[in-house]
Coordinates of C-alpha atoms in Angstrom, one line a residue:
Chain A
N1 CA -39.4 -3.2 10.0
A2 CA -37.5 -0.4 11.1
G3 CA -34.4 -2.8 11.8
V4 CA -32.3 -1.1 14.4
T5 CA -32.9 2.5 15.3
Q6 CA -30.5 5.5 16.8
T7 CA -31.7 8.8 18.4
P8 CA -30.5 11.3 18.4
K9 CA -28.4 11.4 14.9
F10 CA -26.6 14.6 15.5
Q11 CA -25.8 16.3 18.6
V12 CA -23.3 18.8 20.2
L13 CA -22.5 18.4 23.9
K14 CA -20.4 20.9 26.2
T15 CA -17.8 19.1 28.6
G16 CA -19.3 18.0 31.5
Q17 CA -22.9 17.8 29.9
S18 CA -24.3 14.2 30.1
M19 CA -27.0 12.7 27.8
T20 CA -27.8 9.2 26.5
L21 CA -28.2 7.6 23.0
Q22 CA -30.6 5.3 22.5
C23 CA -31.4 2.0 20.2
A24 CA -33.9 0.3 19.4
Q25 CA -34.5 -3.2 17.3
D26 CA -37.4 -4.9 16.8
M27 CA -36.0 -7.6 14.7
N28 CA -35.9 -9.7 18.0
H29 CA -32.2 -9.5 18.5
N30 CA -31.2 -11.5 22.1
S31 CA -27.5 -9.6 21.8
M32 CA -27.0 -5.9 21.3
Y33 CA -23.9 -4.1 21.4
W34 CA -22.3 0.2 21.6
Y35 CA -19.4 0.8 19.4
R36 CA -17.7 4.1 18.8
Q37 CA -16.1 4.7 15.5
D38 CA -13.0 6.8 15.7
P39 CA -11.4 7.9 12.6
G40 CA -7.9 5.4 11.2
M41 CA -9.2 3.4 15.0
G42 CA -12.0 0.6 13.5
L43 CA -14.5 0.4 15.3
R44 CA -14.3 -0.1 19.4
L45 CA -16.5 -2.3 21.4
I46 CA -17.7 -0.2 24.4
Y47 CA -20.4 -2.4 25.9
Y48 CA -22.4 -5.0 25.3
S49 CA -25.7 -7.1 26.2
A50 CA -25.9 -10.8 26.1
S51 CA -29.6 -10.8 27.0
E52 CA -32.1 -9.1 28.2
G53 CA -30.9 -8.2 31.8
T54 CA -27.3 -8.3 31.7
T55 CA -24.7 -6.4 29.6
D56 CA -20.7 -6.2 30.0
K57 CA -18.1 -4.0 29.6
G58 CA -16.2 -3.8 26.0
E59 CA -12.6 -2.6 25.2
V60 CA -13.4 0.8 25.6
P61 CA -15.8 1.5 28.6
N62 CA -14.4 3.7 30.6
G63 CA -17.0 7.4 30.9
Y64 CA -19.9 5.4 29.6
N65 CA -23.1 3.5 31.2
V66 CA -25.3 1.4 29.9
S67 CA -28.9 0.1 30.4
R68 CA -30.7 -2.7 28.6
L69 CA -34.1 -1.5 29.5
N70 CA -35.9 -4.9 27.7
K71 CA -35.6 -6.9 25.2
R72 CA -35.9 -4.6 22.6
E73 CA -34.1 -1.1 24.4
F74 CA -30.7 -0.7 24.7
S75 CA -29.0 2.8 26.0
L76 CA -25.9 4.4 26.0
R77 CA -24.9 7.0 28.2
L78 CA -22.5 9.7 29.1
E79 CA -22.8 11.5 32.5
S80 CA -20.2 13.9 31.6
A81 CA -19.2 14.3 28.8
A82 CA -15.4 14.4 27.6
P83 CA -13.8 16.2 24.0
S84 CA -12.3 12.4 24.1
Q85 CA -15.6 11.1 23.1
T86 CA -16.2 13.0 20.2
S87 CA -17.2 10.0 17.7
V88 CA -19.3 8.7 16.0
Y89 CA -21.1 6.2 17.9
F90 CA -23.5 2.8 16.7
C91 CA -25.5 0.5 18.2
A92 CA -26.2 -3.5 16.8
G93 CA -28.3 -6.2 17.5
R94 CA -26.9 -10.2 16.3
D95 CA -28.6 -12.1 14.9
T96 CA -28.5 -16.0 15.3
N97 CA -26.3 -16.4 12.4
Y98 CA -24.0 -14.0 14.1
G99 CA -24.1 -11.5 11.7
Y100 CA -24.8 -8.0 13.0
T101 CA -27.3 -5.1 12.1
F102 CA -25.6 -2.0 13.0
G103 CA -27.8 1.6 13.2
S104 CA -27.2 4.1 11.3
G105 CA -25.2 5.6 13.6
T106 CA -25.5 9.1 16.5
R107 CA -22.7 12.2 15.3
L108 CA -21.4 13.1 18.7
T109 CA -19.6 15.9 19.1
V110 CA -18.3 17.8 22.8
V111 CA -17.2 21.2 23.0
Chain B
G1 CA -7.9 -10.1 24.4
E2 CA -8.0 -10.8 20.4
N3 CA -6.0 -8.0 18.3
V4 CA -6.8 -7.5 14.8
E5 CA -4.5 -6.2 11.6
Q6 CA -5.3 -5.0 8.5
H7 CA -3.6 -4.2 5.4
P8 CA -3.3 -2.1 3.4
S9 CA -4.9 0.8 5.0
T10 CA -6.1 2.1 1.5
L11 CA -5.9 0.4 -2.0
S12 CA -6.7 1.7 -5.6
V13 CA -7.4 -1.0 -8.4
Q14 CA -8.9 -0.3 -11.7
E15 CA -12.3 -0.6 -12.8
G16 CA -12.6 -4.4 -13.4
D17 CA -9.6 -5.6 -11.6
S18 CA -9.3 -7.5 -8.9
A19 CA -8.7 -6.1 -5.0
V20 CA -7.4 -8.0 -2.2
I21 CA -7.4 -6.9 1.8
K22 CA -5.4 -9.1 4.3
C23 CA -6.2 -9.3 8.3
T24 CA -4.3 -11.3 11.3
Y25 CA -5.7 -12.1 14.0
S26 CA -4.0 -12.8 17.3
D27 CA -6.2 -15.3 19.5
S28 CA -6.4 -19.1 18.0
A29 CA -9.5 -19.4 19.6
S30 CA -11.2 -17.1 17.2
N31 CA -14.0 -19.0 14.9
Y32 CA -16.2 -16.2 13.8
F33 CA -14.6 -13.6 11.2
P34 CA -17.1 -11.5 8.9
W35 CA -16.6 -8.7 6.9
Y36 CA -18.1 -5.3 6.5
K37 CA -18.3 -2.6 3.8
Q38 CA -19.1 0.8 4.6
E39 CA -19.9 3.3 2.9
L40 CA -19.1 7.2 3.8
G41 CA -22.1 8.8 5.9
K42 CA -23.2 5.4 6.6
R43 CA -23.6 2.3 8.6
P44 CA -21.4 -0.8 8.2
Q45 CA -22.9 -3.6 6.8
L46 CA -21.6 -7.2 6.8
I47 CA -21.0 -8.4 2.9
I48 CA -19.5 -12.1 4.0
D49 CA -18.3 -14.0 6.8
I50 CA -16.5 -16.9 7.7
R51 CA -16.6 -20.2 10.5
S52 CA -13.4 -21.6 11.4
N53 CA -14.4 -25.1 10.0
V54 CA -14.3 -23.9 6.5
G55 CA -11.3 -22.8 4.4
E56 CA -12.9 -20.1 2.0
K57 CA -16.6 -19.2 1.0
K58 CA -17.8 -17.7 -1.7
D59 CA -20.3 -14.9 -2.9
Q60 CA -20.7 -14.0 -6.7
R61 CA -17.7 -12.2 -6.9
I62 CA -16.7 -11.6 -3.7
A63 CA -14.9 -14.5 -1.4
V64 CA -13.3 -15.3 1.9
T65 CA -10.4 -17.2 2.9
L66 CA -9.1 -18.2 5.9
N67 CA -5.9 -19.7 7.2
K68 CA -6.2 -20.8 10.7
T69 CA -2.7 -22.2 10.7
A70 CA -1.3 -18.7 10.0
K71 CA -3.8 -17.0 11.7
H72 CA -4.7 -15.2 8.5
F73 CA -7.9 -14.7 6.5
S74 CA -8.7 -12.7 2.9
L75 CA -10.9 -10.3 1.5
H76 CA -10.9 -11.7 -2.3
I77 CA -13.3 -9.1 -4.9
T78 CA -12.9 -9.6 -8.7
E79 CA -14.4 -7.5 -10.9
T80 CA -14.8 -4.9 -9.6
Q81 CA -16.9 -1.7 -10.1
P82 CA -17.5 1.5 -9.4
E83 CA -19.7 1.1 -6.5
D84 CA -17.4 -1.1 -4.8
S85 CA -15.7 1.7 -4.2
A86 CA -16.0 1.5 0.3
V87 CA -14.1 1.5 3.4
Y88 CA -13.9 -2.9 4.7
F89 CA -13.4 -3.9 7.9
C90 CA -12.8 -7.5 9.1
A91 CA -13.5 -8.8 12.4
A92 CA -12.6 -11.7 14.3
S93 CA -14.2 -13.0 17.3
F94 CA -15.0 -16.2 19.8
R95 CA -18.0 -17.4 20.1
G96 CA -19.2 -16.6 17.0
G97 CA -19.4 -12.7 18.3
A98 CA -22.1 -13.0 21.1
D99 CA -19.1 -11.2 23.1
G100 CA -19.0 -8.4 20.8
L101 CA -16.6 -8.3 17.7
T102 CA -13.0 -7.0 17.7
F103 CA -12.6 -5.1 14.1
G104 CA -9.6 -4.4 12.5
K105 CA -8.9 -0.4 11.2
G106 CA -10.1 -0.4 7.8
T107 CA -9.1 -1.1 4.2
H108 CA -9.9 2.4 1.7
L109 CA -10.9 1.0 -1.3
I110 CA -10.3 3.3 -4.4
I111 CA -12.1 1.9 -7.7
Q112 CA -10.4 3.7 -10.7
P113 CA -12.7 4.4 -13.7

């Protein structure tokens, strides 16, 4: 039982490059979320998926896209990376008692 | 949208003393208030939560209180131990977090030996 798994754990991109952050869960969560965490800023919601086949914008969606491939997988794509997207990215799933389970995070640096 | 303010940003207490972290929220429709603990380099983990139909909840050394009228809630940790050192985040949401949680900016709790 792996919980919520994110890949990769670390990534360095050049400005303008694209990449996809992967997230998979085996906890049967209907709802999944992508957050970014910056020093002194807490966690800010980028996008979420309340159920398979639906996605919605969060607080800071600009520069990102998401895909809810199936119930297990929810990916985050950066089409043209910018230095302002340097951050730690967390994926999370929500259980029926409302609690979130977070993945271990992806530390992304854009140079 | 919802806005959550958290204070203090840093809290240093002696081992064995109590620690209190406070949060205020702006949306009176919010009904779910979790607290997460994040150790350095690790993922946030849920430690306790409270729903708007309850005023207080306790789990061993940790308790959370909610004042809906004043729109604030607090985390209380008693008999602090070195392993309590971490960053703590409060959050608030409507619909139990289904549309996402709005987090405070965090409190770095330091337990002095």
